[in-house]
Coordinates of N, CA and C in Angstrom, one line a residue:
X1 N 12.5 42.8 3.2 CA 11.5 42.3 4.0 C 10.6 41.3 3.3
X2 N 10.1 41.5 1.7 CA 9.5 40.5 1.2 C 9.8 39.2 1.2
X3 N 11.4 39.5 1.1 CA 12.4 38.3 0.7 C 12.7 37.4 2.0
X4 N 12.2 38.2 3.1 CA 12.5 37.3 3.9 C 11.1 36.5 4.3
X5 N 10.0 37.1 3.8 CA 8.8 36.0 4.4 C 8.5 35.1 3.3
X6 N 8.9 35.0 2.1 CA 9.2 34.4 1.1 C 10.1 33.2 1.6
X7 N 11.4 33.6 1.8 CA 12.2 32.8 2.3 C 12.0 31.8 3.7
X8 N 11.1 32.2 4.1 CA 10.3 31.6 5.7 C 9.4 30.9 5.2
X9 N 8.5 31.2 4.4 CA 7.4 30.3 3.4 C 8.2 29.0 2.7
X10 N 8.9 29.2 2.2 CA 9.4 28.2 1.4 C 9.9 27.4 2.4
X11 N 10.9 27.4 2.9 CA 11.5 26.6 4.6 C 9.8 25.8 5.1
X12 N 9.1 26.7 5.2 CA 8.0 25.7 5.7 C 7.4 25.2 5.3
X13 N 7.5 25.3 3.9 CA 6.6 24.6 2.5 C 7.6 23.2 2.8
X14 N 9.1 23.5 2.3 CA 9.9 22.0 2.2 C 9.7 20.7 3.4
X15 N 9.8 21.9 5.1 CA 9.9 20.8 5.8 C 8.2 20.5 6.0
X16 N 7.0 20.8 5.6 CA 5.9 20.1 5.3 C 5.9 19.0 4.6
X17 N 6.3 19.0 3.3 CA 6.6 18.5 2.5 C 6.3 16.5 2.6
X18 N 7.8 16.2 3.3 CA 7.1 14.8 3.9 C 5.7 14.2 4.4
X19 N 5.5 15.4 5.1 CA 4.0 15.1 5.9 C 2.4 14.9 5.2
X20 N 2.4 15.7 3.6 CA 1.5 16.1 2.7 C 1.3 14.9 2.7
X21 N -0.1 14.3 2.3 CA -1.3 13.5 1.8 C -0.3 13.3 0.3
X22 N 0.0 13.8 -0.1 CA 0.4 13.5 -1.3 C 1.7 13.3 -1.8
X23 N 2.2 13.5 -0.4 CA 3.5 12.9 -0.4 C 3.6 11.3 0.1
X24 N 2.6 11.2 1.2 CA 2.7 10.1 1.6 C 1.6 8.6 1.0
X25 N 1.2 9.3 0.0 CA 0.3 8.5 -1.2 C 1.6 7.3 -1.9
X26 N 2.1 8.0 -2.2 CA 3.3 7.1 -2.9 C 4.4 6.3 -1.8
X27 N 4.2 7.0 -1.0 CA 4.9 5.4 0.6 C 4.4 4.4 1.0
X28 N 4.3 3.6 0.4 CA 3.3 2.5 1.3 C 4.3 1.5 2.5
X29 N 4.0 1.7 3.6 CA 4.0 1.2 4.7 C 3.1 0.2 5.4
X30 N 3.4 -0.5 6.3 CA 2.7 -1.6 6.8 C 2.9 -1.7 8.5
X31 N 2.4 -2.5 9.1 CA 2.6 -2.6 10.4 C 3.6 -3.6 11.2
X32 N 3.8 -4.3 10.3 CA 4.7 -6.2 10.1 C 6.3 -5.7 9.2
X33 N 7.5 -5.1 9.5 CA 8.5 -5.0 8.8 C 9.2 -6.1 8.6
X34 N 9.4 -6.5 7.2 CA 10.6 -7.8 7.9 C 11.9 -7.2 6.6
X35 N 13.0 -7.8 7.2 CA 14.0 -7.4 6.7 C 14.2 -8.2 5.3
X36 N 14.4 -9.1 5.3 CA 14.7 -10.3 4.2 C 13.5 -11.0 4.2
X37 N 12.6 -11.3 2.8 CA 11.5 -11.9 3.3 C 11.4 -13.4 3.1
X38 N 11.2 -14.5 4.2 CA 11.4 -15.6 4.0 C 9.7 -16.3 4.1
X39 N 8.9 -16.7 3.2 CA 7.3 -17.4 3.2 C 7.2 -17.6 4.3
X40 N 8.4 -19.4 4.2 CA 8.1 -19.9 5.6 C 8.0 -19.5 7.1
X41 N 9.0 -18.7 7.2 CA 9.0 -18.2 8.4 C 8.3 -16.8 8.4
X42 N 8.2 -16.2 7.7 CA 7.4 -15.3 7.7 C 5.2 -15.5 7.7
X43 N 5.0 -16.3 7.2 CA 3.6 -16.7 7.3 C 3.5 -16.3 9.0
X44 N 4.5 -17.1 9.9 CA 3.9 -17.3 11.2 C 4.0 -15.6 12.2
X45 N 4.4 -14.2 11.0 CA 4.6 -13.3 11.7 C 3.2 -12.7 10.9
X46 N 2.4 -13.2 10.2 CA 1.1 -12.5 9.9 C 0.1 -12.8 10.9
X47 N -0.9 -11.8 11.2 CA -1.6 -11.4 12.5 C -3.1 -11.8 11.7
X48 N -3.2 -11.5 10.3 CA -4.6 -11.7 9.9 C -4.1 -12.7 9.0
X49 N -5.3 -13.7 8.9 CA -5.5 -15.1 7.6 C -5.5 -14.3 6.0
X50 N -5.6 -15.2 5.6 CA -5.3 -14.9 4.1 C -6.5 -14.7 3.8
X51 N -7.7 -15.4 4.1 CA -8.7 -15.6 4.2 C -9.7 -14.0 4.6
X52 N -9.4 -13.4 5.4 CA -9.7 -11.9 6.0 C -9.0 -10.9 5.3
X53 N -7.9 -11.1 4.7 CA -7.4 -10.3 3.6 C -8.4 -10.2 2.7
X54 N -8.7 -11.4 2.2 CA -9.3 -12.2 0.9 C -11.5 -10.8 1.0
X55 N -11.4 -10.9 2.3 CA -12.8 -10.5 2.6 C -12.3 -8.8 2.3
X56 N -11.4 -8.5 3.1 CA -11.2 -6.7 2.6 C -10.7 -6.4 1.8
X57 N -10.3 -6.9 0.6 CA -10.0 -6.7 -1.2 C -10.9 -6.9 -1.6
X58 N -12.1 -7.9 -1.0 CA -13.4 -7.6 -2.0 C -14.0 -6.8 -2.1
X59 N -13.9 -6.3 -0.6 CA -14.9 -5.1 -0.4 C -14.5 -3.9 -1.3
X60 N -13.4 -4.2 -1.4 CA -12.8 -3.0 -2.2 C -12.5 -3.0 -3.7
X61 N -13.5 -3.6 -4.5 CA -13.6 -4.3 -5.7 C -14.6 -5.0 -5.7
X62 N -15.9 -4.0 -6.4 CA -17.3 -4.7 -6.3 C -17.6 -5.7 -7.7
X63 N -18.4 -6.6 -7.2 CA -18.1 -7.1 -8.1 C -17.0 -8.2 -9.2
X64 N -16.1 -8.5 -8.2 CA -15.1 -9.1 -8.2 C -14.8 -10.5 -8.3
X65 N -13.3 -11.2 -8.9 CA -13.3 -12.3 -8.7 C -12.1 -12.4 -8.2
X66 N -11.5 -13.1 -7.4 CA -9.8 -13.0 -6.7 C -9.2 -14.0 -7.9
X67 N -8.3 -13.6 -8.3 CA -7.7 -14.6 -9.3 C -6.2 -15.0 -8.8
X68 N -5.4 -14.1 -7.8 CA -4.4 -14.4 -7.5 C -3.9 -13.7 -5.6
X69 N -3.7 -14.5 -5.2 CA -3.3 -14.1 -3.4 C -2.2 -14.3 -3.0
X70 N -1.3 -13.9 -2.5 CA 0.4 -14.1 -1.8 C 0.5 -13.9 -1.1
X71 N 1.2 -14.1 0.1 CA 1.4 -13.3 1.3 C 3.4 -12.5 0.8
X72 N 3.7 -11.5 0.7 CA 4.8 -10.8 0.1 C 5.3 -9.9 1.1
X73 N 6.6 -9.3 0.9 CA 7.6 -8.2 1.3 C 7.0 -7.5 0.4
X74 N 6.6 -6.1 0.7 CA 6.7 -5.0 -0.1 C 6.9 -4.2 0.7
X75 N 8.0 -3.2 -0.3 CA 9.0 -2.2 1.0 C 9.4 -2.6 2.2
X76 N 10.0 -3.8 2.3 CA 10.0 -4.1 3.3 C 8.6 -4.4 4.6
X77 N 7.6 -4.4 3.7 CA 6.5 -4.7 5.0 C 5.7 -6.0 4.4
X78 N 5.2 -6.1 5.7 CA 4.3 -7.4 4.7 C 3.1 -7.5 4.9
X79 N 3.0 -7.8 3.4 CA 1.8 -7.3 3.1 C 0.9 -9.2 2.0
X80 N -0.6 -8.9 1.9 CA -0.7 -9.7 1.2 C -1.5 -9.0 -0.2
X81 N -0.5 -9.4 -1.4 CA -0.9 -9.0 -2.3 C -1.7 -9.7 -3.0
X82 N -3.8 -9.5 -3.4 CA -4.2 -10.0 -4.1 C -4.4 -8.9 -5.6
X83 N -4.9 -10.4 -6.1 CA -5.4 -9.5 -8.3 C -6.8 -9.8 -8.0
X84 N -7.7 -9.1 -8.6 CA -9.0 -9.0 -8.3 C -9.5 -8.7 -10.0
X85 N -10.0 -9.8 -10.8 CA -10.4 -9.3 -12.1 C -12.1 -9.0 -12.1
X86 N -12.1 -8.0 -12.2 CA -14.0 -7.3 -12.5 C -14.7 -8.1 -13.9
X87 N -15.9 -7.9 -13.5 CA -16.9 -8.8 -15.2 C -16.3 -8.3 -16.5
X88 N -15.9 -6.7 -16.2 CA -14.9 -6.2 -17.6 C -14.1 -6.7 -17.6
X89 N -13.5 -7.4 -17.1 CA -11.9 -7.8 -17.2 C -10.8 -7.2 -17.3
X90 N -11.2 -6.2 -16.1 CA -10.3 -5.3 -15.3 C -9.6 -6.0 -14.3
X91 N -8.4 -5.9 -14.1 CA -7.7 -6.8 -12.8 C -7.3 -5.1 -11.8
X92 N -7.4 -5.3 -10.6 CA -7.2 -4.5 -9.5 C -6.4 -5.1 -8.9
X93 N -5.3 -4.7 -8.6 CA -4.2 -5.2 -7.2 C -4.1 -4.3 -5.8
X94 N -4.8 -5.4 -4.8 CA -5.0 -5.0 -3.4 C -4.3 -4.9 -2.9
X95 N -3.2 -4.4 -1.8 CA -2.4 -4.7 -1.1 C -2.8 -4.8 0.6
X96 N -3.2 -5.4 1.2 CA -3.3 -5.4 2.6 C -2.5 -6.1 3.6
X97 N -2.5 -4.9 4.8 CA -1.3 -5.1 5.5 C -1.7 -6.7 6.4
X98 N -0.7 -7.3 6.6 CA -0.8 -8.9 7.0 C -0.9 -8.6 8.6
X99 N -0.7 -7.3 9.3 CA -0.5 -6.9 10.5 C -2.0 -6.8 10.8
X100 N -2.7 -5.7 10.2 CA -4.2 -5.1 11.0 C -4.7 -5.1 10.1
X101 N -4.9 -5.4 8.5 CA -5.8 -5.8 7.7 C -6.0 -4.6 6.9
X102 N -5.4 -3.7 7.3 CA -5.8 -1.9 6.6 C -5.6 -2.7 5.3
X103 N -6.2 -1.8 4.6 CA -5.7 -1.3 2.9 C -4.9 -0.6 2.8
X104 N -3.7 -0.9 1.9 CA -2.3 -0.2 1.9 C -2.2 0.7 0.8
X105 N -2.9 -0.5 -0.6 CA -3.1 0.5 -1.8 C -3.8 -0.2 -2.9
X106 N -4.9 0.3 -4.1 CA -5.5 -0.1 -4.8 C -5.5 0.3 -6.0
X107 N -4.9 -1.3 -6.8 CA -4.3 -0.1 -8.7 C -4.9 -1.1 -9.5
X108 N -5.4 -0.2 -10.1 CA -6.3 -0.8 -11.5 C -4.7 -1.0 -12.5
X109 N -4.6 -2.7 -12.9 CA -3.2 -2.7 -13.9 C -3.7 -2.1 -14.9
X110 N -2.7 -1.6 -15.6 CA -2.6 -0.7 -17.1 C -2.8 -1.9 -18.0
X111 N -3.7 -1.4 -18.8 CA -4.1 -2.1 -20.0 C -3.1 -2.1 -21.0
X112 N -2.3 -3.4 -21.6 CA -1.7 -2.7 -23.3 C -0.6 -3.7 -22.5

């Protein structure tokens, strides 16, 4: 009898599994999928300016200076990747989606 609610627990632990916060921290997804990513043609499938990107990476990086902006495929979504170096001269890489402007993800580069 133990072994079977054990065995029911675990089944529902695995198929949760995808769904966890912490599983889905390491997926980054976007709203804009493109298959092959082409600049040119692709610029004209982004919904926000570079410029409104450029405004919600700051916000998210006080204190900041933008040192670098792309519009990119990542995982297949697209996204615009800025670098953001702080007065320490810390660099931050924003990712925001080119679709609705969300924040996709925010990494302090490793030093060394």
């Amino acid at each position: 009898m133990l072994r079977r609610y054990f065995l029911t627990a675990l089944a529902l632990g695995l198929f949760a599994l995808p769904t966890s916060p912490l599983y889905a921290r390491d997926q980054q997804t976007g709203s804009i999928k493109v298959e092959k990513f082409d600049k040119k043609a692709d610029v004209n499938l982004a919904k926000v300016t570079i410029q409104d990107a450029l405004n919600v990476a700051m916000k998210e990086v006080n204190n900041g200076k933008v040192i670098d902006a792309e519009l990119k495929a990542e995982n297949g979504y697209l996204v615009y990747e800025i670098e953001i170096v702080t007065p320490d001269k810390k660099v931050t890489r924003v990712l925001v989606d080119a679709g609705n402007s969300k924040v996709l993800s925010t990494e302090a580069e490793k030093e060394g």
